[in-house]
PDB file of C-alpha atoms in Angstrom:
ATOM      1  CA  UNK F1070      60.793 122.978  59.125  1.00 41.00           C
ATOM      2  CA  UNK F1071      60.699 120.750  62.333  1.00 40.00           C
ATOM      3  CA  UNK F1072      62.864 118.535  60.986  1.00 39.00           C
ATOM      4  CA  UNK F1073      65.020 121.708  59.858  1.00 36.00           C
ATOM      5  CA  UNK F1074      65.221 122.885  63.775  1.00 40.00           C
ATOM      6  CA  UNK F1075      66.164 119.336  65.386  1.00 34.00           C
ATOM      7  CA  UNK F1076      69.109 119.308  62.919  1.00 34.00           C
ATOM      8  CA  UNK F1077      70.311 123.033  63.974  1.00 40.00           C
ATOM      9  CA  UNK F1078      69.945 122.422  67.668  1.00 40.00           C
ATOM     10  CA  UNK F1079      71.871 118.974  67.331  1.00 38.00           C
ATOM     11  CA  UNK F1080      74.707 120.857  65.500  1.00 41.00           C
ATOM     12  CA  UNK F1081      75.113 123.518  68.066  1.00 41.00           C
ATOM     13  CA  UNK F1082      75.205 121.123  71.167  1.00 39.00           C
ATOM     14  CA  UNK F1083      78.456 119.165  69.466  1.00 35.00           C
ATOM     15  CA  UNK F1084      79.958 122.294  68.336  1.00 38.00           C
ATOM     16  CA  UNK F1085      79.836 123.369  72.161  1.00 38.00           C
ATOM     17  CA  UNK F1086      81.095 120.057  73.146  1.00 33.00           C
ATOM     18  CA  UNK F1087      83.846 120.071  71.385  1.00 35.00           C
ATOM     19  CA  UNK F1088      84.563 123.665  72.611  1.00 33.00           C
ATOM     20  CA  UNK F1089      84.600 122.738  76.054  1.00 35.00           C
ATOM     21  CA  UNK F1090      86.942 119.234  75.812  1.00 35.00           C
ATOM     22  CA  UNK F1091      89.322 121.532  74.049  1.00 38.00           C
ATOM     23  CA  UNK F1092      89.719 123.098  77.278  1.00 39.00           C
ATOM     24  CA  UNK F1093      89.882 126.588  75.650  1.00 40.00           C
ATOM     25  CA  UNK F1094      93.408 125.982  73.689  1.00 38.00           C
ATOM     26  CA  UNK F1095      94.918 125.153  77.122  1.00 33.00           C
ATOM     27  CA  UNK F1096      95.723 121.494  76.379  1.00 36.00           C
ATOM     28  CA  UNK F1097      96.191 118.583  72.915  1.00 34.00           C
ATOM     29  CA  UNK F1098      93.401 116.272  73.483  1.00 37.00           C
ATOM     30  CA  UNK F1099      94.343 112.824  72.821  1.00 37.00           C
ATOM     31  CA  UNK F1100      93.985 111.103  69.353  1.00 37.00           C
ATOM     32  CA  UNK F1101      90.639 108.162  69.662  1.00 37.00           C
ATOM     33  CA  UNK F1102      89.459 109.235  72.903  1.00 38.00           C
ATOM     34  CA  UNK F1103      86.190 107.392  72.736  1.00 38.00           C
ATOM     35  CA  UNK F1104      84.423 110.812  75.260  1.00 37.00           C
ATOM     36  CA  UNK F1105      85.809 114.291  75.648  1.00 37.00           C
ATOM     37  CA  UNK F1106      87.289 115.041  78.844  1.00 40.00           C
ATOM     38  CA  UNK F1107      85.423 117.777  80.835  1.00 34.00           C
ATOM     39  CA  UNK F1108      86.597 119.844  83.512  1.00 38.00           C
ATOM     40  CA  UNK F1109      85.033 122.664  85.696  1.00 41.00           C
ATOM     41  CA  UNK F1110      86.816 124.417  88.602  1.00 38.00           C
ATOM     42  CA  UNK F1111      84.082 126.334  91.337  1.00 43.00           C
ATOM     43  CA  UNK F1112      85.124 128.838  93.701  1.00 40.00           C
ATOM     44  CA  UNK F1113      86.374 126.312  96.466  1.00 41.00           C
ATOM     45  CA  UNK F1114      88.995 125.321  94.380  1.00 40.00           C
ATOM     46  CA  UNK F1115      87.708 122.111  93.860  1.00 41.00           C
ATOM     47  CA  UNK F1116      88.082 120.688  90.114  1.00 39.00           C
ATOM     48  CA  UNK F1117      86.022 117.741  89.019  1.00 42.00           C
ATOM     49  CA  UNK F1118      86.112 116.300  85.744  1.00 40.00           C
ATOM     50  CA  UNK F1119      85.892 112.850  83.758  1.00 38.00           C
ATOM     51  CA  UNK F1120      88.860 110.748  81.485  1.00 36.00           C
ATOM     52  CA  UNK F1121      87.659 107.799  79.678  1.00 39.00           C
ATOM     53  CA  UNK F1122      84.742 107.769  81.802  1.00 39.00           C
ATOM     54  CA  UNK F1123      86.487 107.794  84.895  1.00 37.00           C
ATOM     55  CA  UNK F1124      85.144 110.370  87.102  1.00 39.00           C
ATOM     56  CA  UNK F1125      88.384 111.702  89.866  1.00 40.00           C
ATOM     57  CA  UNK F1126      88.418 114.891  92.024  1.00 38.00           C
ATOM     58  CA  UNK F1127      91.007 116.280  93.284  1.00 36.00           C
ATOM     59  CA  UNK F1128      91.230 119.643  95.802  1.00 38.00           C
ATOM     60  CA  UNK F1129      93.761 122.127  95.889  1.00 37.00           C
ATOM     61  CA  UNK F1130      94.097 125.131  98.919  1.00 41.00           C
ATOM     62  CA  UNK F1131      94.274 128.564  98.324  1.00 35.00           C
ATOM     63  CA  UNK F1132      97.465 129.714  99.030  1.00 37.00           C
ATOM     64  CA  UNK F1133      98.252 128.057  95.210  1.00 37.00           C
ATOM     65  CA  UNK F1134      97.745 125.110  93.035  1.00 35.00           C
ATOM     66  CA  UNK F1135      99.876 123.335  90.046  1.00 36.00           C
ATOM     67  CA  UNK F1136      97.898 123.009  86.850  1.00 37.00           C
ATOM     68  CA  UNK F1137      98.393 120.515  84.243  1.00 38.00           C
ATOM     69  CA  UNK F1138      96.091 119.014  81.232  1.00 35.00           C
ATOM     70  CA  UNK F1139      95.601 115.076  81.080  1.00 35.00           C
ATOM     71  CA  UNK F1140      93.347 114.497  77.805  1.00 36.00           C
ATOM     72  CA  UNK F1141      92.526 118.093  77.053  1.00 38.00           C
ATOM     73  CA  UNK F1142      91.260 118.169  80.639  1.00 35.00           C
ATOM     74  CA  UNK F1143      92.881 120.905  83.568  1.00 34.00           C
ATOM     75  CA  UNK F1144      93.693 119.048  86.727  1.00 31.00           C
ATOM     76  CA  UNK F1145      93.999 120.876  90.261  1.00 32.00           C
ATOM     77  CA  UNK F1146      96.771 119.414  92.554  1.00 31.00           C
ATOM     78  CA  UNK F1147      96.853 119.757  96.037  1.00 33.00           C
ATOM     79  CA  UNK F1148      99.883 120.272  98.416  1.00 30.00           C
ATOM     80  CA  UNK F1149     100.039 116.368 100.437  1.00 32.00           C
ATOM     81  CA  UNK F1150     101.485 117.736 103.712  1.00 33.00           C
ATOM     82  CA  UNK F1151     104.192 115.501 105.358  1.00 34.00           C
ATOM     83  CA  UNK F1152     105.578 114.149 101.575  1.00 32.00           C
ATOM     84  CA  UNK F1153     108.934 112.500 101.549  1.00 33.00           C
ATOM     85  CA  UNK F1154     111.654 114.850 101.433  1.00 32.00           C
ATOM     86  CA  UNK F1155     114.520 114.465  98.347  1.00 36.00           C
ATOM     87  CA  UNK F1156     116.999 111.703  99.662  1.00 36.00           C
ATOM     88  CA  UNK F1157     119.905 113.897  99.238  1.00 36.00           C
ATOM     89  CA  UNK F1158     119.072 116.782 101.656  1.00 37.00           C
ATOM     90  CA  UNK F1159     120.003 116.296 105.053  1.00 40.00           C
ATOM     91  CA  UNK F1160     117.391 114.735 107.838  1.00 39.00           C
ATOM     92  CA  UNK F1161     117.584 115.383 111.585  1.00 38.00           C
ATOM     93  CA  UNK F1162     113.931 112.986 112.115  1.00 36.00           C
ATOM     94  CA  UNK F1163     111.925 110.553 109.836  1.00 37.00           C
ATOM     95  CA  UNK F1164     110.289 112.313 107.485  1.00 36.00           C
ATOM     96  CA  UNK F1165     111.120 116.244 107.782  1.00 37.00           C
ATOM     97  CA  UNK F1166     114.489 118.018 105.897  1.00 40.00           C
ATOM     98  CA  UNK F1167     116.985 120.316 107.061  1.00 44.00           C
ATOM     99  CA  UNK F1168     118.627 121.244 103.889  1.00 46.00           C
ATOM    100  CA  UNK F1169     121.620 123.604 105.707  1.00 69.00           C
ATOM    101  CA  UNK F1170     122.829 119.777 107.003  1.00 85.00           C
ATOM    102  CA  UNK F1171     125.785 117.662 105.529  1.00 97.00           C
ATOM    103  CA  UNK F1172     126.828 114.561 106.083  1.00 98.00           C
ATOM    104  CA  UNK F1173     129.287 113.573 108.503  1.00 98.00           C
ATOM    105  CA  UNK F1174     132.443 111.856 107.356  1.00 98.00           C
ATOM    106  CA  UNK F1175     136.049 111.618 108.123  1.00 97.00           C
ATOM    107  CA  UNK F1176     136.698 115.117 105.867  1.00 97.00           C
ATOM    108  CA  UNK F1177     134.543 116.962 108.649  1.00 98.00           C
ATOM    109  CA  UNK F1178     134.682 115.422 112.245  1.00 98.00           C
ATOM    110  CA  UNK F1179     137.279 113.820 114.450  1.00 98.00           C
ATOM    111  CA  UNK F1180     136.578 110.058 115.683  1.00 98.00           C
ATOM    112  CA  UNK F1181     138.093 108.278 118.672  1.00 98.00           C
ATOM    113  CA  UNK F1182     137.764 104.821 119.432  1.00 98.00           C
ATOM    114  CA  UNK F1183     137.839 104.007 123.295  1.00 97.00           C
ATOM    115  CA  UNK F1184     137.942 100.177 124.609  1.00 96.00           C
ATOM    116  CA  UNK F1185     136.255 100.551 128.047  1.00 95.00           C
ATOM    117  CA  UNK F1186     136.514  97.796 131.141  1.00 90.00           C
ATOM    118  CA  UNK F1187     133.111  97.916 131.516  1.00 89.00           C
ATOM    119  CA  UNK F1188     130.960  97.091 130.168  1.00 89.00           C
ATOM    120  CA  UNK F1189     132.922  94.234 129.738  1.00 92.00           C
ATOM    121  CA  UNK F1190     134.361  93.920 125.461  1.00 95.00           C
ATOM    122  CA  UNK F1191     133.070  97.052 124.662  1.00 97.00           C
ATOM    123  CA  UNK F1192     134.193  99.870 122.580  1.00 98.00           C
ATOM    124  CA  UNK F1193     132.762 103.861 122.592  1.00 98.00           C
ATOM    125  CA  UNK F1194     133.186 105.311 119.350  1.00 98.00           C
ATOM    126  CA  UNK F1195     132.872 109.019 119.737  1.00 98.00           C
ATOM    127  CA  UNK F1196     132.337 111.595 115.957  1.00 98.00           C
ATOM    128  CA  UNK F1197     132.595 115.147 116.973  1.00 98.00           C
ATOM    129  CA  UNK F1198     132.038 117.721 114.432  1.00 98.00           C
ATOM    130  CA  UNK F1199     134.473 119.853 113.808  1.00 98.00           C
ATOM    131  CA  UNK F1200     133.176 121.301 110.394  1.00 97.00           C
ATOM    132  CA  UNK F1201     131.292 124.805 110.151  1.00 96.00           C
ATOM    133  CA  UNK F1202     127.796 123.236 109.766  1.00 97.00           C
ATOM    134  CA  UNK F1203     125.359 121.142 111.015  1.00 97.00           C
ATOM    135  CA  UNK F1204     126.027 117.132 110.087  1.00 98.00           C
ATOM    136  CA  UNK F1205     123.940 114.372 110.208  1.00 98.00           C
ATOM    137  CA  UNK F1206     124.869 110.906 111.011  1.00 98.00           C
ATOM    138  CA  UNK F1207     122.398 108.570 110.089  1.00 97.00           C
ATOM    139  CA  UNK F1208     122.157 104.841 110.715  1.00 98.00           C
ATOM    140  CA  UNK F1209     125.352 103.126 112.133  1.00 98.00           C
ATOM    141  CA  UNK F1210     129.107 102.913 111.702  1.00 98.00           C
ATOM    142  CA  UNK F1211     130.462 100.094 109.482  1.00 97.00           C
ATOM    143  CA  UNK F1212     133.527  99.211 111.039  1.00 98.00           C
ATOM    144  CA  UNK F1213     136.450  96.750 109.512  1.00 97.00           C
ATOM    145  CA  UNK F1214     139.382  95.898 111.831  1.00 98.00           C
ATOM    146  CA  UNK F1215     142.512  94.922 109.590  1.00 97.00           C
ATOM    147  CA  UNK F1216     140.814  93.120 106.416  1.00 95.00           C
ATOM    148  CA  UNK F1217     138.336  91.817 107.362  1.00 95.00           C
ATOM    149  CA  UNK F1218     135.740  90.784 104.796  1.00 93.00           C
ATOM    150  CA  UNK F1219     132.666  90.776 106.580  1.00 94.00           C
ATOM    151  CA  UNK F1220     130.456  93.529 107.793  1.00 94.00           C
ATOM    152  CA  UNK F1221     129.098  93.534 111.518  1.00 96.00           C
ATOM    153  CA  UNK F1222     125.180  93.955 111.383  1.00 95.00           C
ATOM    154  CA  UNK F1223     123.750  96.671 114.169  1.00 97.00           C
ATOM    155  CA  UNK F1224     121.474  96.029 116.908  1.00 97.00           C
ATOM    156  CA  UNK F1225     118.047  97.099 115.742  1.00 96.00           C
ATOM    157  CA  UNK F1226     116.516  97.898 119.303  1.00 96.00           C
ATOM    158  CA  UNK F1227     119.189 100.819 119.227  1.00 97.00           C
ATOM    159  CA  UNK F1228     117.583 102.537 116.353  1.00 96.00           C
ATOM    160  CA  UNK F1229     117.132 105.992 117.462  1.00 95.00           C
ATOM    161  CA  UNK F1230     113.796 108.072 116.596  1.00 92.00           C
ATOM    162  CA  UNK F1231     115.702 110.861 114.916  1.00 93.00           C
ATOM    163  CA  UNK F1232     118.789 110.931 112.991  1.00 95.00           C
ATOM    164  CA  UNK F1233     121.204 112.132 115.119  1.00 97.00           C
ATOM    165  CA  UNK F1234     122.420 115.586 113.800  1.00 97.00           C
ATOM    166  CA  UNK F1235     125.347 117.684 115.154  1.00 98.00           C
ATOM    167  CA  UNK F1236     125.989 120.998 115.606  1.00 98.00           C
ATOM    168  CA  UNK F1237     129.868 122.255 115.258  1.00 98.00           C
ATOM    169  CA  UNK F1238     131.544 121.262 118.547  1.00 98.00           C
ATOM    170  CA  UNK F1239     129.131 118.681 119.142  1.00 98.00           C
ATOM    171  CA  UNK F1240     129.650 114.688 119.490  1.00 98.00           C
ATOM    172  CA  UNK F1241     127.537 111.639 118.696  1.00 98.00           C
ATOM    173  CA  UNK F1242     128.070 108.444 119.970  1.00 98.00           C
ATOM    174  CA  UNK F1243     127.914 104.383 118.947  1.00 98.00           C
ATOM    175  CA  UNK F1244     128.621 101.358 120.882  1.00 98.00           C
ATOM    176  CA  UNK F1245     130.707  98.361 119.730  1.00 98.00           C
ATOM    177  CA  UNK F1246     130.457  95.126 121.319  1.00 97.00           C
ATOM    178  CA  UNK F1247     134.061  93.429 120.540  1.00 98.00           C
ATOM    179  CA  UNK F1248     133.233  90.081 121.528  1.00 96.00           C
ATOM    180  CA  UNK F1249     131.398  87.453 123.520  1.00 94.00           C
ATOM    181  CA  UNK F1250     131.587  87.445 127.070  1.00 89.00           C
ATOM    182  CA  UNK F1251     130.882  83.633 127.449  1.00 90.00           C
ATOM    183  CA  UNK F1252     133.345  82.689 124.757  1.00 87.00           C
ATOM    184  CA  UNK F1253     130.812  81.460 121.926  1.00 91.00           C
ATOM    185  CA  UNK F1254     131.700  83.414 119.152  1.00 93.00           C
ATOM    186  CA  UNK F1255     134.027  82.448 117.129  1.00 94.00           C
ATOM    187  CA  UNK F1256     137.263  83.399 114.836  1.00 94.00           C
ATOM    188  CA  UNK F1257     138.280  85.853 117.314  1.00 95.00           C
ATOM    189  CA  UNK F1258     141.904  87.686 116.804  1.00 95.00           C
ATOM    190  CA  UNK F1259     143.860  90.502 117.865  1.00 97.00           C
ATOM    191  CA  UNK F1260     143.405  93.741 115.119  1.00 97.00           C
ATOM    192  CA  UNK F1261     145.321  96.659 115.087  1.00 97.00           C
ATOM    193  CA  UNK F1262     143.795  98.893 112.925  1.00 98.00           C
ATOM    194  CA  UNK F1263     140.183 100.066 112.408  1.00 98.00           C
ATOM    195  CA  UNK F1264     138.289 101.920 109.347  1.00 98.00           C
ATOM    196  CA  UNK F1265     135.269 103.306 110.458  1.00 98.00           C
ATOM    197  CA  UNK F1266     132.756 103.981 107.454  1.00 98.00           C
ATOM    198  CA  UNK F1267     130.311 106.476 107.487  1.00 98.00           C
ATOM    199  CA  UNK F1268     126.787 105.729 105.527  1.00 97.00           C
ATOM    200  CA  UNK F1269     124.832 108.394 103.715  1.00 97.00           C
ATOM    201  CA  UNK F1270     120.958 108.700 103.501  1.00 95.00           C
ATOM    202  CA  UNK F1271     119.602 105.611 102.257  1.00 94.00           C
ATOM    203  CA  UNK F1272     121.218 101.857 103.619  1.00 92.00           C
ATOM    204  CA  UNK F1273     124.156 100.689 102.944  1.00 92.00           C
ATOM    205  CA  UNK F1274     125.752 104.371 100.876  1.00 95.00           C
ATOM    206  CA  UNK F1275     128.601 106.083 101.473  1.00 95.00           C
ATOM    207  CA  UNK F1276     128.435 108.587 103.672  1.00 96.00           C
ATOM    208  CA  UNK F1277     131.873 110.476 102.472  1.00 97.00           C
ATOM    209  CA  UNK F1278     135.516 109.745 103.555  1.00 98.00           C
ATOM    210  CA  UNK F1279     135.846 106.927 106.161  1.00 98.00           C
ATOM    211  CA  UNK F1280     138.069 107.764 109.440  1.00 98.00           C
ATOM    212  CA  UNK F1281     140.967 105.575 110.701  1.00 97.00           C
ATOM    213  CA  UNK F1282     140.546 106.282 114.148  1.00 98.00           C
ATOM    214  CA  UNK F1283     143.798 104.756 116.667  1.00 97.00           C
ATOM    215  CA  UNK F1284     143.202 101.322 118.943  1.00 97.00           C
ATOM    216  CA  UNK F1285     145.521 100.565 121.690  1.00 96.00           C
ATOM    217  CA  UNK F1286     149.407  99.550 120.839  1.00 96.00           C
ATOM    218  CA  UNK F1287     148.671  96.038 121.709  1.00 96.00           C
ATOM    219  CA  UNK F1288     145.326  96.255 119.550  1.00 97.00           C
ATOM    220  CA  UNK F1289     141.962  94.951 119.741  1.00 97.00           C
ATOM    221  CA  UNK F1290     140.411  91.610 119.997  1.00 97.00           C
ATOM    222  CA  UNK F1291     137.246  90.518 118.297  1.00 97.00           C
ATOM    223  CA  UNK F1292     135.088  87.642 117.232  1.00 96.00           C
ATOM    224  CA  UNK F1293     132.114  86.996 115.177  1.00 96.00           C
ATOM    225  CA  UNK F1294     130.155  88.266 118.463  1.00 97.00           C
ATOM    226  CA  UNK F1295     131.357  91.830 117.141  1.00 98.00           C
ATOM    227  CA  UNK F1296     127.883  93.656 116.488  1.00 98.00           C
ATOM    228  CA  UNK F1297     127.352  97.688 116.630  1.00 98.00           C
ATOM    229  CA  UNK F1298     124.408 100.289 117.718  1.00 98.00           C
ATOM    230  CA  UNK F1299     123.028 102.878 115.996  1.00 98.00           C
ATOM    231  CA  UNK F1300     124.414 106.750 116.314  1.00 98.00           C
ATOM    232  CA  UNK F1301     123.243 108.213 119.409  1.00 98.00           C
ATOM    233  CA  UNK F1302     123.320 112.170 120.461  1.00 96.00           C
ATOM    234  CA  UNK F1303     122.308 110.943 124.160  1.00 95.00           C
ATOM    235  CA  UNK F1304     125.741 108.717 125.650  1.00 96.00           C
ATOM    236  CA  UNK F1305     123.361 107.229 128.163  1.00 95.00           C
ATOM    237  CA  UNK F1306     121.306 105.677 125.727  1.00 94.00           C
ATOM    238  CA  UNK F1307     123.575 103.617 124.837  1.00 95.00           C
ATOM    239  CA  UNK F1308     126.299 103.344 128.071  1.00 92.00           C
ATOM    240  CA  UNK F1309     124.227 100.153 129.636  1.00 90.00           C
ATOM    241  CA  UNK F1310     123.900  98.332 126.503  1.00 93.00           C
TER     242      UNK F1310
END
């Protein structure tokens, strides 16, 4: 009869085992597991439970939480605050969205390009948004003066803290540096037209239509010196570089 009783109690335990890493019909459980997966949520919102002998915990808020089944096993997710925002909404600073933003391009903004006496073998390049919404301008301008078939690199100390973002009416602002004031750089000529690409949200994408914007009649000279900043909302950021 002892014997009986062992067997009885031993039968019951597994049939609530196997209850439980069933999860209540919520989830498949996974063909050879060598253990069951448990899981048991308390009133915190906390969820703790084992896979493959693995023991994880992971803490959702209450305002709401996504759940899922890994191995017949209900997994709490929590909210990470501060996550990476989808590349192809618009940005105004590293790391936060502002989805009502587009992309500034030649379809949506006007672009002049002004060669200034000083300082000496610069150029202001001015975007001004003339669109109905908000665009951003991230990184720099890629410019190419007749066809030419390299790309001038930026200046990385001009990289702003925020992507510069303008409102209609507004204007953002880049520097060119044309060429070398003591004559070392090289391959210089006279060009006398410009194509000034715009670059979408990750390096090196297009941005949208590039602009064409006029140089002087008796056009621009340039070297291997030429190097550009970074957009800037703020002129006098840039004005002494």
């Amino acid at each position: 009869m002892r014997h009986i009783r062992l067997l009885a109690a031993t039968g019951a335990a597994v049939a609530a085992l196997a209850l439980t890493a069933c999860g209540g019909g919520t989830g498949a459980q996974d063909e050879g597991a060598s253990s069951p997966d448990v899981a048991r949520t308390d009133a915190s919102g906390t969820t703790e439970g084992t896979a493959a002998g693995t023991t994880g915990t992971t803490t959702g808020d209450a305002t709401g939480t996504a759940g899922g089944t890994a191995s017949g096993a209900t997994v709490t997710r929590s909210h990470t605050p501060g996550a990476k925002p989808d590349a192809s909404a618009g940005r105004t600073s590293k790391g936060t969205g502002t989805r009502s933003a587009v992309l500034c391009n030649g379809t949506n903004t006007t672009v002049t390009a002004q060669v200034l006496k000083r300082p000496l073998n610069h150029m202001l390049l001015t975007v001004k948004n003339t669109g109905g919404k908000i665009c951003s301008l991230p990184y720099y301008p890629v410019l190419r003066f007749d066809e030419m078939q390299w790309v001038p690199q930026a200046d990385e100390a001009t990289q702003p803290q925020a992507v510069v973002s303008l409102a209609p009416g507004e204007s953002g602002y880049a520097m060119a540096l044309l060429s070398a004031a003591d004559g070392s750089g090289t391959g210089g000529q006279t060009a006398h037209k410009l194509t000034l690409a715009f670059q979408g949200y990750t390096p090196n994408s297009s941005g949208g239509p590039s602009a064409t914007p006029a140089l002087p009649a008796k056009g621009v000279y340039y070297d291997s010196a030429l190097k550009v900043t970074y957009w800037e909302q703020d002129l006098d950021l840039i004005s002494g570089w």
